[in-house]
């Protein structure tokens, strides 16, 4: 009995451990839970997601034909949502914002958002899925514009379904999608050029109901040895049905209905092929049926050839054929229309070439004239240079941070960069290049300016996509500020100069505009600076453990660093930046105890 009870205890313990392990693996991280709620918000709360709330355990929601979430190790690996919307989402919807949020699900393997009213272009940032995504289905929405060429960087993609949207133009080169097996672009406005480069491992290709009309890329399609199904129905293909289609080794399903194919069906190629289902109905075909199709049965083949002009007298399908004269006339008109469209396309390309040539010619002319004028100005300056008074020593260390207009009025006080001391010229070594950020970049870095990221008044801590820790300062401009956009952009040039080894340097900025209901409604400047995480000088002087680190050489180095930082603010920029009200808490120390001054004055236009 004791042995029996012990075995029961062991079994129960093992079962409990397995259950706890399963629970921990399926428990979603808080960040991804917030991301799912953001997705619900951006999709404008579709009914299928109506039960979601802050208390929802997403990994345990029951699956249905219209909804499914799978989790693994605390991450979402599959998100499938099928709605019933037949109209676009409201004007406040942004496809760019939606996909910015979706890319936060970094372990997503399957993404299916069907019939949800999504509109606008498919943004290039879908490349952020490149390391994990295997299946992408965005069918039955209102996504428009061209299919971005960046989609070919999704190397792990196996299924791409963009059917029943409003895509137009040419299909990009898809050879980079080496794992792609299914391609469905039905029901768009793509064309007239067919996909010129296809992934070699495709099994199913469906381009039904588009505007394709050019010749099929024979060399590309011949390489599709695994292709089993090809649907080119309801397009504008003309000429004879290509014989090479029937030589594909794995092709079983070929649908060419509702095109403008003419001529006769290929006899020997068709009869020797492995095609089991062939639909050539509603074309302009003439002549007799191939011999293999005239016999009964059709060798396990299903062939649909109604509404052509084939000679099938004496058979039940004869009444579903049209007069030969009809097909011949329609075929001539179709070929003429294609030639006309081709000539128009070539003419447009030629006109573009002429326009481009004119533009290049004008640019070259402007550059040459500018070079001549610059040469004359340079000669004049050299002649007058000898007559000028030498620069005073106090002006030598200045670096201009003023706008273009300011430079022109202070040119006599701005030094030659070659005369700036080495300490000034080497000040920004090791910093990443200054850049202008987008709102999406900063929203992603700060988790959409989450209150949890606040580290001061209107100051957020965040991480750039490169993993760099930064602070983002939000400065709201006055609503009735007279500062024009151009002047504002010029004043932003000041920021790009505030970079020094002893400053918490400015890494970039963003000028954004929010709607009235947003906390930062109106124009707002976001300033991105280095984040120094090692504490301030006050921390080191008040904490006895840290205080022991500050030996005499370190203290001297800190004092010199503070002096150099202040010197740069006063004399390293023109005009100098004074009145910074620096105190001991603004003296930050990095991991190497290098001084970084923070909280200094940043000259900007009128603020709230």
mmCIF file with all atom_site columns, C-alpha atoms in Angstrom, residues 173-338:
data_model
loop_
_atom_site.group_PDB
_atom_site.id
_atom_site.type_symbol
_atom_site.label_atom_id
_atom_site.label_alt_id
_atom_site.label_comp_id
_atom_site.label_asym_id
_atom_site.label_entity_id
_atom_site.label_seq_id
_atom_site.pdbx_PDB_ins_code
_atom_site.Cartn_x
_atom_site.Cartn_y
_atom_site.Cartn_z
_atom_site.occupancy
_atom_site.B_iso_or_equiv
_atom_site.pdbx_formal_charge
_atom_site.auth_seq_id
_atom_site.auth_comp_id
_atom_site.auth_asym_id
_atom_site.auth_atom_id
_atom_site.pdbx_PDB_model_num
ATOM 1   C CA . UNK A 1 173 ? 10.958  40.213 -58.218 1.00 0.00 ? 173 UNK A CA 1
ATOM 2   C CA . UNK A 1 174 ? 10.140  37.264 -55.948 1.00 0.00 ? 174 UNK A CA 1
ATOM 3   C CA . UNK A 1 175 ? 13.225  35.111 -56.522 1.00 0.00 ? 175 UNK A CA 1
ATOM 4   C CA . UNK A 1 176 ? 14.456  35.959 -53.033 1.00 0.00 ? 176 UNK A CA 1
ATOM 5   C CA . UNK A 1 177 ? 11.544  34.030 -51.492 1.00 0.00 ? 177 UNK A CA 1
ATOM 6   C CA . UNK A 1 178 ? 13.278  30.676 -51.807 1.00 0.00 ? 178 UNK A CA 1
ATOM 7   C CA . UNK A 1 179 ? 10.832  28.948 -49.409 1.00 0.00 ? 179 UNK A CA 1
ATOM 8   C CA . UNK A 1 180 ? 7.636   30.291 -50.983 1.00 0.00 ? 180 UNK A CA 1
ATOM 9   C CA . UNK A 1 181 ? 5.201   27.526 -51.975 1.00 0.00 ? 181 UNK A CA 1
ATOM 10  C CA . UNK A 1 182 ? 1.895   29.399 -52.347 1.00 0.00 ? 182 UNK A CA 1
ATOM 11  C CA . UNK A 1 183 ? 1.334   32.708 -54.178 1.00 0.00 ? 183 UNK A CA 1
ATOM 12  C CA . UNK A 1 184 ? -2.215  34.071 -54.430 1.00 0.00 ? 184 UNK A CA 1
ATOM 13  C CA . UNK A 1 185 ? -2.740  37.542 -55.945 1.00 0.00 ? 185 UNK A CA 1
ATOM 14  C CA . UNK A 1 186 ? -6.312  37.031 -57.182 1.00 0.00 ? 186 UNK A CA 1
ATOM 15  C CA . UNK A 1 187 ? -8.764  39.885 -57.564 1.00 0.00 ? 187 UNK A CA 1
ATOM 16  C CA . UNK A 1 188 ? -6.449  42.899 -57.783 1.00 0.00 ? 188 UNK A CA 1
ATOM 17  C CA . UNK A 1 189 ? -5.575  45.402 -60.527 1.00 0.00 ? 189 UNK A CA 1
ATOM 18  C CA . UNK A 1 190 ? -2.102  44.082 -61.261 1.00 0.00 ? 190 UNK A CA 1
ATOM 19  C CA . UNK A 1 191 ? -0.633  44.239 -64.751 1.00 0.00 ? 191 UNK A CA 1
ATOM 20  C CA . UNK A 1 192 ? -0.129  44.451 -67.609 1.00 0.00 ? 192 UNK A CA 1
ATOM 21  C CA . UNK A 1 193 ? 3.308   42.899 -67.075 1.00 0.00 ? 193 UNK A CA 1
ATOM 22  C CA . UNK A 1 194 ? 3.302   39.404 -65.586 1.00 0.00 ? 194 UNK A CA 1
ATOM 23  C CA . UNK A 1 195 ? 5.567   38.382 -62.738 1.00 0.00 ? 195 UNK A CA 1
ATOM 24  C CA . UNK A 1 196 ? 8.964   38.309 -64.388 1.00 0.00 ? 196 UNK A CA 1
ATOM 25  C CA . UNK A 1 197 ? 10.791  36.450 -61.618 1.00 0.00 ? 197 UNK A CA 1
ATOM 26  C CA . UNK A 1 198 ? 9.181   33.764 -59.476 1.00 0.00 ? 198 UNK A CA 1
ATOM 27  C CA . UNK A 1 199 ? 10.395  31.731 -56.526 1.00 0.00 ? 199 UNK A CA 1
ATOM 28  C CA . UNK A 1 200 ? 11.651  28.343 -57.704 1.00 0.00 ? 200 UNK A CA 1
ATOM 29  C CA . UNK A 1 201 ? 9.845   26.200 -55.099 1.00 0.00 ? 201 UNK A CA 1
ATOM 30  C CA . UNK A 1 202 ? 6.313   27.379 -55.850 1.00 0.00 ? 202 UNK A CA 1
ATOM 31  C CA . UNK A 1 203 ? 3.598   24.705 -55.811 1.00 0.00 ? 203 UNK A CA 1
ATOM 32  C CA . UNK A 1 204 ? 0.490   26.881 -56.276 1.00 0.00 ? 204 UNK A CA 1
ATOM 33  C CA . UNK A 1 205 ? 0.267   30.159 -58.238 1.00 0.00 ? 205 UNK A CA 1
ATOM 34  C CA . UNK A 1 206 ? -3.027  32.028 -58.659 1.00 0.00 ? 206 UNK A CA 1
ATOM 35  C CA . UNK A 1 207 ? -3.141  35.329 -60.583 1.00 0.00 ? 207 UNK A CA 1
ATOM 36  C CA . UNK A 1 208 ? -6.855  35.205 -61.415 1.00 0.00 ? 208 UNK A CA 1
ATOM 37  C CA . UNK A 1 209 ? -8.926  38.325 -62.153 1.00 0.00 ? 209 UNK A CA 1
ATOM 38  C CA . UNK A 1 210 ? -6.231  40.919 -62.761 1.00 0.00 ? 210 UNK A CA 1
ATOM 39  C CA . UNK A 1 211 ? -5.116  42.907 -65.823 1.00 0.00 ? 211 UNK A CA 1
ATOM 40  C CA . UNK A 1 212 ? -2.147  40.820 -66.949 1.00 0.00 ? 212 UNK A CA 1
ATOM 41  C CA . UNK A 1 213 ? -1.749  40.860 -70.712 1.00 0.00 ? 213 UNK A CA 1
ATOM 42  C CA . UNK A 1 214 ? 1.892   40.485 -71.673 1.00 0.00 ? 214 UNK A CA 1
ATOM 43  C CA . UNK A 1 215 ? 3.528   37.226 -72.686 1.00 0.00 ? 215 UNK A CA 1
ATOM 44  C CA . UNK A 1 216 ? 4.219   34.647 -70.024 1.00 0.00 ? 216 UNK A CA 1
ATOM 45  C CA . UNK A 1 217 ? 7.882   34.510 -68.911 1.00 0.00 ? 217 UNK A CA 1
ATOM 46  C CA . UNK A 1 218 ? 8.734   31.130 -70.449 1.00 0.00 ? 218 UNK A CA 1
ATOM 47  C CA . UNK A 1 219 ? 12.219  30.760 -69.025 1.00 0.00 ? 219 UNK A CA 1
ATOM 48  C CA . UNK A 1 220 ? 11.030  31.564 -65.494 1.00 0.00 ? 220 UNK A CA 1
ATOM 49  C CA . UNK A 1 221 ? 7.994   29.260 -65.545 1.00 0.00 ? 221 UNK A CA 1
ATOM 50  C CA . UNK A 1 222 ? 9.986   26.376 -67.028 1.00 0.00 ? 222 UNK A CA 1
ATOM 51  C CA . UNK A 1 223 ? 12.093  26.361 -63.867 1.00 0.00 ? 223 UNK A CA 1
ATOM 52  C CA . UNK A 1 224 ? 9.055   25.709 -61.661 1.00 0.00 ? 224 UNK A CA 1
ATOM 53  C CA . UNK A 1 225 ? 9.522   21.954 -61.467 1.00 0.00 ? 225 UNK A CA 1
ATOM 54  C CA . UNK A 1 226 ? 7.319   21.660 -58.371 1.00 0.00 ? 226 UNK A CA 1
ATOM 55  C CA . UNK A 1 227 ? 4.401   23.725 -59.717 1.00 0.00 ? 227 UNK A CA 1
ATOM 56  C CA . UNK A 1 228 ? 1.141   21.768 -59.441 1.00 0.00 ? 228 UNK A CA 1
ATOM 57  C CA . UNK A 1 229 ? -1.525  24.445 -59.914 1.00 0.00 ? 229 UNK A CA 1
ATOM 58  C CA . UNK A 1 230 ? -1.510  27.561 -62.140 1.00 0.00 ? 230 UNK A CA 1
ATOM 59  C CA . UNK A 1 231 ? -4.544  29.851 -62.449 1.00 0.00 ? 231 UNK A CA 1
ATOM 60  C CA . UNK A 1 232 ? -4.349  32.710 -64.985 1.00 0.00 ? 232 UNK A CA 1
ATOM 61  C CA . UNK A 1 233 ? -8.119  33.070 -65.500 1.00 0.00 ? 233 UNK A CA 1
ATOM 62  C CA . UNK A 1 234 ? -9.912  36.373 -66.138 1.00 0.00 ? 234 UNK A CA 1
ATOM 63  C CA . UNK A 1 235 ? -6.960  38.349 -67.495 1.00 0.00 ? 235 UNK A CA 1
ATOM 64  C CA . UNK A 1 236 ? -6.107  39.774 -70.940 1.00 0.00 ? 236 UNK A CA 1
ATOM 65  C CA . UNK A 1 237 ? -3.650  37.248 -72.385 1.00 0.00 ? 237 UNK A CA 1
ATOM 66  C CA . UNK A 1 238 ? -3.601  37.091 -76.197 1.00 0.00 ? 238 UNK A CA 1
ATOM 67  C CA . UNK A 1 239 ? -2.054  34.851 -78.864 1.00 0.00 ? 239 UNK A CA 1
ATOM 68  C CA . UNK A 1 240 ? -1.724  31.093 -78.791 1.00 0.00 ? 240 UNK A CA 1
ATOM 69  C CA . UNK A 1 241 ? -1.715  29.079 -75.581 1.00 0.00 ? 241 UNK A CA 1
ATOM 70  C CA . UNK A 1 242 ? 1.982   28.532 -74.784 1.00 0.00 ? 242 UNK A CA 1
ATOM 71  C CA . UNK A 1 243 ? 3.000   24.915 -75.401 1.00 0.00 ? 243 UNK A CA 1
ATOM 72  C CA . UNK A 1 244 ? 5.633   24.960 -72.675 1.00 0.00 ? 244 UNK A CA 1
ATOM 73  C CA . UNK A 1 245 ? 2.892   25.028 -70.011 1.00 0.00 ? 245 UNK A CA 1
ATOM 74  C CA . UNK A 1 246 ? 2.076   21.414 -70.839 1.00 0.00 ? 246 UNK A CA 1
ATOM 75  C CA . UNK A 1 247 ? 5.698   20.325 -70.390 1.00 0.00 ? 247 UNK A CA 1
ATOM 76  C CA . UNK A 1 248 ? 5.916   21.250 -66.705 1.00 0.00 ? 248 UNK A CA 1
ATOM 77  C CA . UNK A 1 249 ? 6.673   17.971 -64.912 1.00 0.00 ? 249 UNK A CA 1
ATOM 78  C CA . UNK A 1 250 ? 4.363   18.431 -61.880 1.00 0.00 ? 250 UNK A CA 1
ATOM 79  C CA . UNK A 1 251 ? 1.536   20.567 -63.288 1.00 0.00 ? 251 UNK A CA 1
ATOM 80  C CA . UNK A 1 252 ? -1.906  19.018 -62.686 1.00 0.00 ? 252 UNK A CA 1
ATOM 81  C CA . UNK A 1 253 ? -4.290  21.986 -62.596 1.00 0.00 ? 253 UNK A CA 1
ATOM 82  C CA . UNK A 1 254 ? -4.185  24.628 -65.383 1.00 0.00 ? 254 UNK A CA 1
ATOM 83  C CA . UNK A 1 255 ? -6.874  27.305 -65.613 1.00 0.00 ? 255 UNK A CA 1
ATOM 84  C CA . UNK A 1 256 ? -6.762  29.762 -68.541 1.00 0.00 ? 256 UNK A CA 1
ATOM 85  C CA . UNK A 1 257 ? -10.451 30.711 -68.798 1.00 0.00 ? 257 UNK A CA 1
ATOM 86  C CA . UNK A 1 258 ? -11.746 34.201 -69.677 1.00 0.00 ? 258 UNK A CA 1
ATOM 87  C CA . UNK A 1 259 ? -8.729  35.418 -71.605 1.00 0.00 ? 259 UNK A CA 1
ATOM 88  C CA . UNK A 1 260 ? -8.165  36.301 -75.269 1.00 0.00 ? 260 UNK A CA 1
ATOM 89  C CA . UNK A 1 261 ? -6.165  33.218 -76.294 1.00 0.00 ? 261 UNK A CA 1
ATOM 90  C CA . UNK A 1 262 ? -6.629  32.342 -79.968 1.00 0.00 ? 262 UNK A CA 1
ATOM 91  C CA . UNK A 1 263 ? -5.484  29.650 -82.421 1.00 0.00 ? 263 UNK A CA 1
ATOM 92  C CA . UNK A 1 264 ? -5.851  25.938 -81.729 1.00 0.00 ? 264 UNK A CA 1
ATOM 93  C CA . UNK A 1 265 ? -5.122  23.791 -78.711 1.00 0.00 ? 265 UNK A CA 1
ATOM 94  C CA . UNK A 1 266 ? -1.654  22.164 -78.875 1.00 0.00 ? 266 UNK A CA 1
ATOM 95  C CA . UNK A 1 267 ? -2.240  18.536 -79.830 1.00 0.00 ? 267 UNK A CA 1
ATOM 96  C CA . UNK A 1 268 ? 0.808   16.491 -78.930 1.00 0.00 ? 268 UNK A CA 1
ATOM 97  C CA . UNK A 1 269 ? 1.832   18.641 -75.951 1.00 0.00 ? 269 UNK A CA 1
ATOM 98  C CA . UNK A 1 270 ? -1.584  18.454 -74.341 1.00 0.00 ? 270 UNK A CA 1
ATOM 99  C CA . UNK A 1 271 ? -2.020  14.734 -74.910 1.00 0.00 ? 271 UNK A CA 1
ATOM 100 C CA . UNK A 1 272 ? 1.330   13.849 -73.369 1.00 0.00 ? 272 UNK A CA 1
ATOM 101 C CA . UNK A 1 273 ? 1.043   16.171 -70.364 1.00 0.00 ? 273 UNK A CA 1
ATOM 102 C CA . UNK A 1 274 ? 0.134   15.219 -66.792 1.00 0.00 ? 274 UNK A CA 1
ATOM 103 C CA . UNK A 1 275 ? -2.498  17.949 -66.548 1.00 0.00 ? 275 UNK A CA 1
ATOM 104 C CA . UNK A 1 276 ? -5.666  16.525 -64.963 1.00 0.00 ? 276 UNK A CA 1
ATOM 105 C CA . UNK A 1 277 ? -7.807  19.672 -64.938 1.00 0.00 ? 277 UNK A CA 1
ATOM 106 C CA . UNK A 1 278 ? -7.713  22.085 -67.897 1.00 0.00 ? 278 UNK A CA 1
ATOM 107 C CA . UNK A 1 279 ? -10.086 25.055 -68.231 1.00 0.00 ? 279 UNK A CA 1
ATOM 108 C CA . UNK A 1 280 ? -9.798  27.062 -71.476 1.00 0.00 ? 280 UNK A CA 1
ATOM 109 C CA . UNK A 1 281 ? -13.418 28.234 -71.612 1.00 0.00 ? 281 UNK A CA 1
ATOM 110 C CA . UNK A 1 282 ? -14.426 31.717 -72.789 1.00 0.00 ? 282 UNK A CA 1
ATOM 111 C CA . UNK A 1 283 ? -11.424 32.329 -75.036 1.00 0.00 ? 283 UNK A CA 1
ATOM 112 C CA . UNK A 1 284 ? -11.133 32.740 -78.836 1.00 0.00 ? 284 UNK A CA 1
ATOM 113 C CA . UNK A 1 285 ? -9.863  29.252 -79.704 1.00 0.00 ? 285 UNK A CA 1
ATOM 114 C CA . UNK A 1 286 ? -10.540 27.704 -83.121 1.00 0.00 ? 286 UNK A CA 1
ATOM 115 C CA . UNK A 1 287 ? -9.827  24.401 -84.900 1.00 0.00 ? 287 UNK A CA 1
ATOM 116 C CA . UNK A 1 288 ? -10.421 20.842 -83.769 1.00 0.00 ? 288 UNK A CA 1
ATOM 117 C CA . UNK A 1 289 ? -10.036 19.265 -80.391 1.00 0.00 ? 289 UNK A CA 1
ATOM 118 C CA . UNK A 1 290 ? -6.816  17.273 -79.862 1.00 0.00 ? 290 UNK A CA 1
ATOM 119 C CA . UNK A 1 291 ? -7.275  13.589 -80.633 1.00 0.00 ? 291 UNK A CA 1
ATOM 120 C CA . UNK A 1 292 ? -6.822  12.528 -77.003 1.00 0.00 ? 292 UNK A CA 1
ATOM 121 C CA . UNK A 1 293 ? -9.753  14.712 -75.958 1.00 0.00 ? 293 UNK A CA 1
ATOM 122 C CA . UNK A 1 294 ? -12.012 13.397 -78.701 1.00 0.00 ? 294 UNK A CA 1
ATOM 123 C CA . UNK A 1 295 ? -11.843 9.842  -77.374 1.00 0.00 ? 295 UNK A CA 1
ATOM 124 C CA . UNK A 1 296 ? -13.769 8.591  -74.354 1.00 0.00 ? 296 UNK A CA 1
ATOM 125 C CA . UNK A 1 297 ? -12.828 8.704  -71.561 1.00 0.00 ? 297 UNK A CA 1
ATOM 126 C CA . UNK A 1 298 ? -10.384 11.659 -71.520 1.00 0.00 ? 298 UNK A CA 1
ATOM 127 C CA . UNK A 1 299 ? -7.639  9.681  -69.770 1.00 0.00 ? 299 UNK A CA 1
ATOM 128 C CA . UNK A 1 300 ? -8.781  10.905 -66.337 1.00 0.00 ? 300 UNK A CA 1
ATOM 129 C CA . UNK A 1 301 ? -8.658  14.499 -67.590 1.00 0.00 ? 301 UNK A CA 1
ATOM 130 C CA . UNK A 1 302 ? -11.303 17.149 -66.944 1.00 0.00 ? 302 UNK A CA 1
ATOM 131 C CA . UNK A 1 303 ? -11.326 19.610 -69.851 1.00 0.00 ? 303 UNK A CA 1
ATOM 132 C CA . UNK A 1 304 ? -13.636 22.640 -70.038 1.00 0.00 ? 304 UNK A CA 1
ATOM 133 C CA . UNK A 1 305 ? -13.651 24.353 -73.466 1.00 0.00 ? 305 UNK A CA 1
ATOM 134 C CA . UNK A 1 306 ? -17.101 25.954 -73.784 1.00 0.00 ? 306 UNK A CA 1
ATOM 135 C CA . UNK A 1 307 ? -17.701 29.378 -75.348 1.00 0.00 ? 307 UNK A CA 1
ATOM 136 C CA . UNK A 1 308 ? -14.869 29.221 -77.875 1.00 0.00 ? 308 UNK A CA 1
ATOM 137 C CA . UNK A 1 309 ? -15.112 28.647 -81.643 1.00 0.00 ? 309 UNK A CA 1
ATOM 138 C CA . UNK A 1 310 ? -13.934 25.029 -81.720 1.00 0.00 ? 310 UNK A CA 1
ATOM 139 C CA . UNK A 1 311 ? -15.089 22.531 -84.318 1.00 0.00 ? 311 UNK A CA 1
ATOM 140 C CA . UNK A 1 312 ? -17.024 19.981 -82.223 1.00 0.00 ? 312 UNK A CA 1
ATOM 141 C CA . UNK A 1 313 ? -19.993 19.245 -84.482 1.00 0.00 ? 313 UNK A CA 1
ATOM 142 C CA . UNK A 1 314 ? -22.088 16.289 -83.499 1.00 0.00 ? 314 UNK A CA 1
ATOM 143 C CA . UNK A 1 315 ? -21.237 16.567 -79.817 1.00 0.00 ? 315 UNK A CA 1
ATOM 144 C CA . UNK A 1 316 ? -23.424 17.884 -76.951 1.00 0.00 ? 316 UNK A CA 1
ATOM 145 C CA . UNK A 1 317 ? -21.026 20.816 -76.434 1.00 0.00 ? 317 UNK A CA 1
ATOM 146 C CA . UNK A 1 318 ? -21.451 22.093 -80.022 1.00 0.00 ? 318 UNK A CA 1
ATOM 147 C CA . UNK A 1 319 ? -24.257 24.429 -78.944 1.00 0.00 ? 319 UNK A CA 1
ATOM 148 C CA . UNK A 1 320 ? -21.866 26.131 -76.523 1.00 0.00 ? 320 UNK A CA 1
ATOM 149 C CA . UNK A 1 321 ? -19.434 27.157 -79.289 1.00 0.00 ? 321 UNK A CA 1
ATOM 150 C CA . UNK A 1 322 ? -19.507 30.457 -81.191 1.00 0.00 ? 322 UNK A CA 1
ATOM 151 C CA . UNK A 1 323 ? -18.978 31.123 -84.932 1.00 0.00 ? 323 UNK A CA 1
ATOM 152 C CA . UNK A 1 324 ? -15.381 30.992 -86.146 1.00 0.00 ? 324 UNK A CA 1
ATOM 153 C CA . UNK A 1 325 ? -15.716 34.469 -87.681 1.00 0.00 ? 325 UNK A CA 1
ATOM 154 C CA . UNK A 1 326 ? -16.495 35.896 -84.252 1.00 0.00 ? 326 UNK A CA 1
ATOM 155 C CA . UNK A 1 327 ? -13.292 34.518 -82.717 1.00 0.00 ? 327 UNK A CA 1
ATOM 156 C CA . UNK A 1 328 ? -11.125 35.584 -85.663 1.00 0.00 ? 328 UNK A CA 1
ATOM 157 C CA . UNK A 1 329 ? -12.411 39.169 -85.568 1.00 0.00 ? 329 UNK A CA 1
ATOM 158 C CA . UNK A 1 330 ? -12.125 39.420 -81.798 1.00 0.00 ? 330 UNK A CA 1
ATOM 159 C CA . UNK A 1 331 ? -8.592  37.983 -81.909 1.00 0.00 ? 331 UNK A CA 1
ATOM 160 C CA . UNK A 1 332 ? -7.475  40.608 -84.453 1.00 0.00 ? 332 UNK A CA 1
ATOM 161 C CA . UNK A 1 333 ? -8.924  43.405 -82.356 1.00 0.00 ? 333 UNK A CA 1
ATOM 162 C CA . UNK A 1 334 ? -7.311  42.032 -79.222 1.00 0.00 ? 334 UNK A CA 1
ATOM 163 C CA . UNK A 1 335 ? -3.874  41.817 -80.861 1.00 0.00 ? 335 UNK A CA 1
ATOM 164 C CA . UNK A 1 336 ? -4.262  45.362 -82.240 1.00 0.00 ? 336 UNK A CA 1
ATOM 165 C CA . UNK A 1 337 ? -5.270  46.637 -78.803 1.00 0.00 ? 337 UNK A CA 1
ATOM 166 C CA . UNK A 1 338 ? -2.240  44.993 -77.206 1.00 0.00 ? 338 UNK A CA 1
#
